[in-house]
Amino acid sequence: MPADLKGVTPGKLPESVLRPVPGGGKLHHRAADAWNAMVAKAKADGLELKPTSSGDLYRSYDSQLAGFKSRYVLEPVVGTSTKSFEGKTWYLKKGMAMMATPGKSNHNLGIAVDVSSAGEAKRLNWLIENVKDFGFSWEVFPSEPWHLRLVTGDNPTPAVIAFTGGASAPVVNLAVAPPVTLGVDPNKALQQALKNKGFYLGEIDGNINTPQTQEAIKAFKVKNGLASDSIVGPKVKELLGLK
Ligand SMILES: [Zn+2]
């Protein structure tokens, strides 16, 4: 789970962690990066990937509630499944697909997306082959092959990093994330900046001689067309916003 989702109310995410995706709808910035990367790969493979609707990415509490109440009723329905919500038993209407109760769906966290026509053989086979490369999982497979959930938290897969170039810095939620401590400890600021761009996954300890930090600097430089070393020059600082 991305760190900036800790403590948020599902369905009531701050705008700062959400990002609009092409075609409509929003996702958590980590899921948006992964989704956009996967859509691009599919396109390169001659396959179109799109959400079932713009409401099937991030879903606010209110839209989950509206969707839930359009599918579930308090009047008992024989032979269908039930959900407990607000202390009552709700019955699924005949012919309706199941839906999580408001606040309980991964869609309320912005880390799930439903893929249109996921069951078509060609698309299904492509998804089976590729979703893991982008950090998605099918926890409800095979009953809901369209529902993908991001499971890599704040650690994008190599395929996602390759797509974003580490350049699409996540929107940092200042309410929960420490600001880059410029001027306090430049080494920590460097690690934090690399972390924000998805290149560094370790602790912000100010020790930049660790192999992990050195590799992160090198990967960032290579990705930006600079020399394949871990020397932090003015250009690197500029690209990292460290000045
Ligand atoms: Zn779904």
PDB file of N, CA and C in Angstrom, residues 35-112:
ATOM      1  N   TRP A  35      -0.685   1.936 -14.632  1.00  0.00           N
ATOM      2  CA  TRP A  35      -1.739   1.759 -15.640  1.00  0.00           C
ATOM      3  C   TRP A  35      -1.308   2.367 -16.981  1.00  0.00           C
ATOM      4  N   ASN A  36      -0.784   3.594 -16.936  1.00  0.00           N
ATOM      5  CA  ASN A  36      -0.359   4.246 -18.180  1.00  0.00           C
ATOM      6  C   ASN A  36       0.754   3.457 -18.865  1.00  0.00           C
ATOM      7  N   ALA A  37       1.662   2.911 -18.054  1.00  0.00           N
ATOM      8  CA  ALA A  37       2.755   2.108 -18.614  1.00  0.00           C
ATOM      9  C   ALA A  37       2.200   0.845 -19.277  1.00  0.00           C
ATOM     10  N   MET A  38       1.220   0.230 -18.620  1.00  0.00           N
ATOM     11  CA  MET A  38       0.663  -1.011 -19.152  1.00  0.00           C
ATOM     12  C   MET A  38      -0.156  -0.750 -20.421  1.00  0.00           C
ATOM     13  N   VAL A  39      -0.902   0.360 -20.428  1.00  0.00           N
ATOM     14  CA  VAL A  39      -1.682   0.716 -21.622  1.00  0.00           C
ATOM     15  C   VAL A  39      -0.748   0.930 -22.820  1.00  0.00           C
ATOM     16  N   ALA A  40       0.402   1.572 -22.548  1.00  0.00           N
ATOM     17  CA  ALA A  40       1.365   1.828 -23.632  1.00  0.00           C
ATOM     18  C   ALA A  40       1.938   0.526 -24.176  1.00  0.00           C
ATOM     19  N   LYS A  41       2.250  -0.403 -23.267  1.00  0.00           N
ATOM     20  CA  LYS A  41       2.798  -1.700 -23.694  1.00  0.00           C
ATOM     21  C   LYS A  41       1.754  -2.445 -24.533  1.00  0.00           C
ATOM     22  N   ALA A  42       0.515  -2.416 -24.070  1.00  0.00           N
ATOM     23  CA  ALA A  42      -0.557  -3.096 -24.810  1.00  0.00           C
ATOM     24  C   ALA A  42      -0.701  -2.494 -26.206  1.00  0.00           C
ATOM     25  N   LYS A  43      -0.657  -1.163 -26.253  1.00  0.00           N
ATOM     26  CA  LYS A  43      -0.792  -0.482 -27.541  1.00  0.00           C
ATOM     27  C   LYS A  43       0.321  -0.909 -28.491  1.00  0.00           C
ATOM     28  N   ALA A  44       1.536  -0.996 -27.937  1.00  0.00           N
ATOM     29  CA  ALA A  44       2.673  -1.435 -28.755  1.00  0.00           C
ATOM     30  C   ALA A  44       2.462  -2.856 -29.257  1.00  0.00           C
ATOM     31  N   ASP A  45       1.717  -3.639 -28.479  1.00  0.00           N
ATOM     32  CA  ASP A  45       1.425  -5.017 -28.879  1.00  0.00           C
ATOM     33  C   ASP A  45       0.142  -5.112 -29.720  1.00  0.00           C
ATOM     34  N   GLY A  46      -0.420  -3.942 -30.068  1.00  0.00           N
ATOM     35  CA  GLY A  46      -1.603  -3.945 -30.919  1.00  0.00           C
ATOM     36  C   GLY A  46      -2.908  -4.218 -30.198  1.00  0.00           C
ATOM     37  N   LEU A  47      -2.935  -3.915 -28.910  1.00  0.00           N
ATOM     38  CA  LEU A  47      -4.139  -4.193 -28.121  1.00  0.00           C
ATOM     39  C   LEU A  47      -4.576  -2.934 -27.379  1.00  0.00           C
ATOM     40  N   GLU A  48      -5.858  -2.623 -27.429  1.00  0.00           N
ATOM     41  CA  GLU A  48      -6.337  -1.455 -26.696  1.00  0.00           C
ATOM     42  C   GLU A  48      -6.801  -1.861 -25.298  1.00  0.00           C
ATOM     43  N   LEU A  49      -6.299  -1.135 -24.303  1.00  0.00           N
ATOM     44  CA  LEU A  49      -6.751  -1.357 -22.926  1.00  0.00           C
ATOM     45  C   LEU A  49      -7.433  -0.091 -22.451  1.00  0.00           C
ATOM     46  N   LYS A  50      -8.650  -0.231 -21.946  1.00  0.00           N
ATOM     47  CA  LYS A  50      -9.303   0.933 -21.349  1.00  0.00           C
ATOM     48  C   LYS A  50     -10.191   0.476 -20.199  1.00  0.00           C
ATOM     49  N   PRO A  51     -10.505   1.404 -19.304  1.00  0.00           N
ATOM     50  CA  PRO A  51     -11.364   1.020 -18.179  1.00  0.00           C
ATOM     51  C   PRO A  51     -12.798   0.779 -18.650  1.00  0.00           C
ATOM     52  N   THR A  52     -13.541  -0.020 -17.893  1.00  0.00           N
ATOM     53  CA  THR A  52     -14.939  -0.281 -18.248  1.00  0.00           C
ATOM     54  C   THR A  52     -15.738   1.023 -18.245  1.00  0.00           C
ATOM     55  N   SER A  53     -15.394   1.944 -17.334  1.00  0.00           N
ATOM     56  CA  SER A  53     -15.969   3.290 -17.338  1.00  0.00           C
ATOM     57  C   SER A  53     -15.093   4.161 -16.457  1.00  0.00           C
ATOM     58  N   SER A  54     -15.276   5.490 -16.584  1.00  0.00           N
ATOM     59  CA  SER A  54     -14.417   6.373 -15.787  1.00  0.00           C
ATOM     60  C   SER A  54     -14.710   6.222 -14.290  1.00  0.00           C
ATOM     61  N   GLY A  55     -15.833   5.603 -13.951  1.00  0.00           N
ATOM     62  CA  GLY A  55     -16.150   5.370 -12.536  1.00  0.00           C
ATOM     63  C   GLY A  55     -15.527   4.089 -12.003  1.00  0.00           C
ATOM     64  N   ASP A  56     -14.828   3.359 -12.858  1.00  0.00           N
ATOM     65  CA  ASP A  56     -14.248   2.090 -12.432  1.00  0.00           C
ATOM     66  C   ASP A  56     -12.745   2.180 -12.236  1.00  0.00           C
ATOM     67  N   LEU A  57     -12.287   3.400 -11.905  1.00  0.00           N
ATOM     68  CA  LEU A  57     -10.899   3.583 -11.471  1.00  0.00           C
ATOM     69  C   LEU A  57     -11.010   3.991 -10.001  1.00  0.00           C
ATOM     70  N   TYR A  58     -10.602   5.227  -9.674  1.00  0.00           N
ATOM     71  CA  TYR A  58     -10.888   5.695  -8.314  1.00  0.00           C
ATOM     72  C   TYR A  58     -12.382   5.953  -8.191  1.00  0.00           C
ATOM     73  N   ARG A  59     -12.954   5.482  -7.110  1.00  0.00           N
ATOM     74  CA  ARG A  59     -14.379   5.690  -6.864  1.00  0.00           C
ATOM     75  C   ARG A  59     -14.540   6.391  -5.522  1.00  0.00           C
ATOM     76  N   SER A  60     -15.231   7.510  -5.540  1.00  0.00           N
ATOM     77  CA  SER A  60     -15.469   8.217  -4.277  1.00  0.00           C
ATOM     78  C   SER A  60     -16.447   7.400  -3.425  1.00  0.00           C
ATOM     79  N   TYR A  61     -16.472   7.721  -2.152  1.00  0.00           N
ATOM     80  CA  TYR A  61     -17.399   7.028  -1.245  1.00  0.00           C
ATOM     81  C   TYR A  61     -18.830   7.165  -1.754  1.00  0.00           C
ATOM     82  N   ASP A  62     -19.189   8.376  -2.170  1.00  0.00           N
ATOM     83  CA  ASP A  62     -20.562   8.613  -2.620  1.00  0.00           C
ATOM     84  C   ASP A  62     -20.917   7.811  -3.872  1.00  0.00           C
ATOM     85  N   SER A  63     -19.957   7.695  -4.807  1.00  0.00           N
ATOM     86  CA  SER A  63     -20.305   6.933  -6.014  1.00  0.00           C
ATOM     87  C   SER A  63     -20.340   5.432  -5.717  1.00  0.00           C
ATOM     88  N   GLN A  64     -19.492   4.988  -4.771  1.00  0.00           N
ATOM     89  CA  GLN A  64     -19.571   3.576  -4.367  1.00  0.00           C
ATOM     90  C   GLN A  64     -20.925   3.300  -3.691  1.00  0.00           C
ATOM     91  N   LEU A  65     -21.354   4.266  -2.894  1.00  0.00           N
ATOM     92  CA  LEU A  65     -22.642   4.133  -2.198  1.00  0.00           C
ATOM     93  C   LEU A  65     -23.794   4.070  -3.207  1.00  0.00           C
ATOM     94  N   ALA A  66     -23.742   4.963  -4.203  1.00  0.00           N
ATOM     95  CA  ALA A  66     -24.798   4.988  -5.222  1.00  0.00           C
ATOM     96  C   ALA A  66     -24.808   3.674  -5.999  1.00  0.00           C
ATOM     97  N   GLY A  67     -23.600   3.196  -6.359  1.00  0.00           N
ATOM     98  CA  GLY A  67     -23.504   1.937  -7.097  1.00  0.00           C
ATOM     99  C   GLY A  67     -24.008   0.768  -6.265  1.00  0.00           C
ATOM    100  N   PHE A  68     -23.627   0.772  -4.996  1.00  0.00           N
ATOM    101  CA  PHE A  68     -24.045  -0.314  -4.097  1.00  0.00           C
ATOM    102  C   PHE A  68     -25.564  -0.361  -3.987  1.00  0.00           C
ATOM    103  N   LYS A  69     -26.158   0.822  -3.793  1.00  0.00           N
ATOM    104  CA  LYS A  69     -27.610   0.857  -3.599  1.00  0.00           C
ATOM    105  C   LYS A  69     -28.382   0.598  -4.893  1.00  0.00           C
ATOM    106  N   SER A  70     -27.698   0.704  -6.046  1.00  0.00           N
ATOM    107  CA  SER A  70     -28.389   0.364  -7.295  1.00  0.00           C
ATOM    108  C   SER A  70     -28.396  -1.153  -7.506  1.00  0.00           C
ATOM    109  N   ARG A  71     -27.500  -1.837  -6.788  1.00  0.00           N
ATOM    110  CA  ARG A  71     -27.410  -3.294  -6.986  1.00  0.00           C
ATOM    111  C   ARG A  71     -27.980  -4.107  -5.829  1.00  0.00           C
ATOM    112  N   TYR A  72     -27.938  -3.519  -4.638  1.00  0.00           N
ATOM    113  CA  TYR A  72     -28.389  -4.252  -3.451  1.00  0.00           C
ATOM    114  C   TYR A  72     -29.630  -3.613  -2.853  1.00  0.00           C
ATOM    115  N   VAL A  73     -30.534  -4.453  -2.392  1.00  0.00           N
ATOM    116  CA  VAL A  73     -31.772  -3.957  -1.788  1.00  0.00           C
ATOM    117  C   VAL A  73     -31.983  -4.613  -0.424  1.00  0.00           C
ATOM    118  N   LEU A  74     -32.787  -3.961   0.415  1.00  0.00           N
ATOM    119  CA  LEU A  74     -33.062  -4.500   1.753  1.00  0.00           C
ATOM    120  C   LEU A  74     -34.150  -5.575   1.709  1.00  0.00           C
ATOM    121  N   GLU A  75     -34.996  -5.484   0.689  1.00  0.00           N
ATOM    122  CA  GLU A  75     -36.051  -6.497   0.485  1.00  0.00           C
ATOM    123  C   GLU A  75     -35.390  -7.830   0.133  1.00  0.00           C
ATOM    124  N   PRO A  76     -35.633  -8.883   0.931  1.00  0.00           N
ATOM    125  CA  PRO A  76     -34.937 -10.157   0.656  1.00  0.00           C
ATOM    126  C   PRO A  76     -35.167 -10.675  -0.771  1.00  0.00           C
ATOM    127  N   VAL A  77     -34.080 -11.128  -1.381  1.00  0.00           N
ATOM    128  CA  VAL A  77     -34.153 -11.752  -2.707  1.00  0.00           C
ATOM    129  C   VAL A  77     -33.675 -13.183  -2.529  1.00  0.00           C
ATOM    130  N   VAL A  78     -34.494 -14.136  -2.926  1.00  0.00           N
ATOM    131  CA  VAL A  78     -34.159 -15.546  -2.725  1.00  0.00           C
ATOM    132  C   VAL A  78     -33.041 -15.978  -3.681  1.00  0.00           C
ATOM    133  N   GLY A  79     -32.062 -16.667  -3.130  1.00  0.00           N
ATOM    134  CA  GLY A  79     -31.038 -17.292  -3.974  1.00  0.00           C
ATOM    135  C   GLY A  79     -29.936 -16.367  -4.452  1.00  0.00           C
ATOM    136  N   THR A  80     -29.796 -15.171  -3.865  1.00  0.00           N
ATOM    137  CA  THR A  80     -28.664 -14.329  -4.264  1.00  0.00           C
ATOM    138  C   THR A  80     -27.757 -14.101  -3.059  1.00  0.00           C
ATOM    139  N   SER A  81     -26.629 -13.472  -3.299  1.00  0.00           N
ATOM    140  CA  SER A  81     -25.693 -13.247  -2.208  1.00  0.00           C
ATOM    141  C   SER A  81     -26.075 -11.988  -1.423  1.00  0.00           C
ATOM    142  N   THR A  82     -25.537 -11.879  -0.228  1.00  0.00           N
ATOM    143  CA  THR A  82     -25.891 -10.750   0.639  1.00  0.00           C
ATOM    144  C   THR A  82     -24.631 -10.028   1.111  1.00  0.00           C
ATOM    145  N   LYS A  83     -24.815  -8.794   1.532  1.00  0.00           N
ATOM    146  CA  LYS A  83     -23.728  -8.011   2.139  1.00  0.00           C
ATOM    147  C   LYS A  83     -24.290  -7.331   3.377  1.00  0.00           C
ATOM    148  N   SER A  84     -23.415  -7.134   4.343  1.00  0.00           N
ATOM    149  CA  SER A  84     -23.810  -6.428   5.545  1.00  0.00           C
ATOM    150  C   SER A  84     -23.317  -4.988   5.437  1.00  0.00           C
ATOM    151  N   PHE A  85     -24.211  -4.030   5.632  1.00  0.00           N
ATOM    152  CA  PHE A  85     -23.828  -2.618   5.530  1.00  0.00           C
ATOM    153  C   PHE A  85     -24.734  -1.793   6.429  1.00  0.00           C
ATOM    154  N   GLU A  86     -24.133  -0.930   7.193  1.00  0.00           N
ATOM    155  CA  GLU A  86     -24.861  -0.075   8.140  1.00  0.00           C
ATOM    156  C   GLU A  86     -25.759  -0.905   9.048  1.00  0.00           C
ATOM    157  N   GLY A  87     -25.240  -2.051   9.446  1.00  0.00           N
ATOM    158  CA  GLY A  87     -25.964  -2.884  10.394  1.00  0.00           C
ATOM    159  C   GLY A  87     -27.143  -3.643   9.800  1.00  0.00           C
ATOM    160  N   LYS A  88     -27.276  -3.605   8.480  1.00  0.00           N
ATOM    161  CA  LYS A  88     -28.395  -4.312   7.851  1.00  0.00           C
ATOM    162  C   LYS A  88     -27.891  -5.312   6.817  1.00  0.00           C
ATOM    163  N   THR A  89     -28.757  -6.271   6.491  1.00  0.00           N
ATOM    164  CA  THR A  89     -28.440  -7.235   5.439  1.00  0.00           C
ATOM    165  C   THR A  89     -29.021  -6.740   4.114  1.00  0.00           C
ATOM    166  N   TRP A  90     -28.151  -6.676   3.108  1.00  0.00           N
ATOM    167  CA  TRP A  90     -28.575  -6.217   1.782  1.00  0.00           C
ATOM    168  C   TRP A  90     -28.504  -7.389   0.807  1.00  0.00           C
ATOM    169  N   TYR A  91     -29.498  -7.451  -0.092  1.00  0.00           N
ATOM    170  CA  TYR A  91     -29.582  -8.565  -1.045  1.00  0.00           C
ATOM    171  C   TYR A  91     -29.251  -8.088  -2.458  1.00  0.00           C
ATOM    172  N   LEU A  92     -28.434  -8.885  -3.139  1.00  0.00           N
ATOM    173  CA  LEU A  92     -28.058  -8.553  -4.522  1.00  0.00           C
ATOM    174  C   LEU A  92     -29.248  -8.791  -5.437  1.00  0.00           C
ATOM    175  N   LYS A  93     -29.549  -7.789  -6.257  1.00  0.00           N
ATOM    176  CA  LYS A  93     -30.637  -7.962  -7.227  1.00  0.00           C
ATOM    177  C   LYS A  93     -30.236  -9.015  -8.250  1.00  0.00           C
ATOM    178  N   LYS A  94     -31.231  -9.702  -8.776  1.00  0.00           N
ATOM    179  CA  LYS A  94     -30.973 -10.739  -9.793  1.00  0.00           C
ATOM    180  C   LYS A  94     -30.272 -10.121 -11.008  1.00  0.00           C
ATOM    181  N   GLY A  95     -29.289 -10.830 -11.514  1.00  0.00           N
ATOM    182  CA  GLY A  95     -28.614 -10.392 -12.741  1.00  0.00           C
ATOM    183  C   GLY A  95     -27.584  -9.297 -12.543  1.00  0.00           C
ATOM    184  N   MET A  96     -27.371  -8.867 -11.286  1.00  0.00           N
ATOM    185  CA  MET A  96     -26.389  -7.808 -11.023  1.00  0.00           C
ATOM    186  C   MET A  96     -25.057  -8.417 -10.563  1.00  0.00           C
ATOM    187  N   ALA A  97     -23.968  -7.750 -10.937  1.00  0.00           N
ATOM    188  CA  ALA A  97     -22.661  -8.206 -10.464  1.00  0.00           C
ATOM    189  C   ALA A  97     -22.453  -7.711  -9.027  1.00  0.00           C
ATOM    190  N   MET A  98     -21.742  -8.495  -8.251  1.00  0.00           N
ATOM    191  CA  MET A  98     -21.485  -8.115  -6.864  1.00  0.00           C
ATOM    192  C   MET A  98     -20.663  -6.827  -6.803  1.00  0.00           C
ATOM    193  N   MET A  99     -20.798  -6.127  -5.696  1.00  0.00           N
ATOM    194  CA  MET A  99     -20.052  -4.882  -5.523  1.00  0.00           C
ATOM    195  C   MET A  99     -19.725  -4.735  -4.048  1.00  0.00           C
ATOM    196  N   ALA A 100     -18.515  -4.228  -3.773  1.00  0.00           N
ATOM    197  CA  ALA A 100     -18.108  -4.045  -2.378  1.00  0.00           C
ATOM    198  C   ALA A 100     -18.934  -2.951  -1.708  1.00  0.00           C
ATOM    199  N   THR A 101     -19.063  -3.058  -0.404  1.00  0.00           N
ATOM    200  CA  THR A 101     -19.789  -2.017   0.335  1.00  0.00           C
ATOM    201  C   THR A 101     -18.948  -0.738   0.356  1.00  0.00           C
ATOM    202  N   PRO A 102     -19.596   0.430   0.462  1.00  0.00           N
ATOM    203  CA  PRO A 102     -18.873   1.712   0.415  1.00  0.00           C
ATOM    204  C   PRO A 102     -17.724   1.773   1.419  1.00  0.00           C
ATOM    205  N   GLY A 103     -16.562   2.190   0.932  1.00  0.00           N
ATOM    206  CA  GLY A 103     -15.376   2.300   1.779  1.00  0.00           C
ATOM    207  C   GLY A 103     -14.562   1.021   1.844  1.00  0.00           C
ATOM    208  N   LYS A 104     -15.109  -0.075   1.310  1.00  0.00           N
ATOM    209  CA  LYS A 104     -14.412  -1.361   1.414  1.00  0.00           C
ATOM    210  C   LYS A 104     -13.758  -1.801   0.104  1.00  0.00           C
ATOM    211  N   SER A 105     -13.967  -1.039  -0.946  1.00  0.00           N
ATOM    212  CA  SER A 105     -13.436  -1.434  -2.250  1.00  0.00           C
ATOM    213  C   SER A 105     -12.037  -0.865  -2.466  1.00  0.00           C
ATOM    214  N   ASN A 106     -11.206  -1.613  -3.175  1.00  0.00           N
ATOM    215  CA  ASN A 106      -9.889  -1.087  -3.559  1.00  0.00           C
ATOM    216  C   ASN A 106     -10.041   0.103  -4.496  1.00  0.00           C
ATOM    217  N   HIS A 107     -11.202   0.191  -5.138  1.00  0.00           N
ATOM    218  CA  HIS A 107     -11.460   1.360  -5.989  1.00  0.00           C
ATOM    219  C   HIS A 107     -11.527   2.636  -5.144  1.00  0.00           C
ATOM    220  N   ASN A 108     -11.942   2.506  -3.889  1.00  0.00           N
ATOM    221  CA  ASN A 108     -12.032   3.672  -3.003  1.00  0.00           C
ATOM    222  C   ASN A 108     -10.648   4.181  -2.613  1.00  0.00           C
ATOM    223  N   LEU A 109      -9.618   3.366  -2.853  1.00  0.00           N
ATOM    224  CA  LEU A 109      -8.240   3.781  -2.561  1.00  0.00           C
ATOM    225  C   LEU A 109      -7.509   4.225  -3.827  1.00  0.00           C
ATOM    226  N   GLY A 110      -8.185   4.104  -4.957  1.00  0.00           N
ATOM    227  CA  GLY A 110      -7.579   4.556  -6.216  1.00  0.00           C
ATOM    228  C   GLY A 110      -6.516   3.622  -6.759  1.00  0.00           C
ATOM    229  N   ILE A 111      -6.456   2.378  -6.216  1.00  0.00           N
ATOM    230  CA  ILE A 111      -5.408   1.458  -6.669  1.00  0.00           C
ATOM    231  C   ILE A 111      -5.988   0.302  -7.483  1.00  0.00           C
ATOM    232  N   ALA A 112      -7.268   0.399  -7.869  1.00  0.00           N
ATOM    233  CA  ALA A 112      -7.879  -0.659  -8.677  1.00  0.00           C
ATOM    234  C   ALA A 112      -8.477  -0.062  -9.939  1.00  0.00           C
TER     235      ALA A 112
END
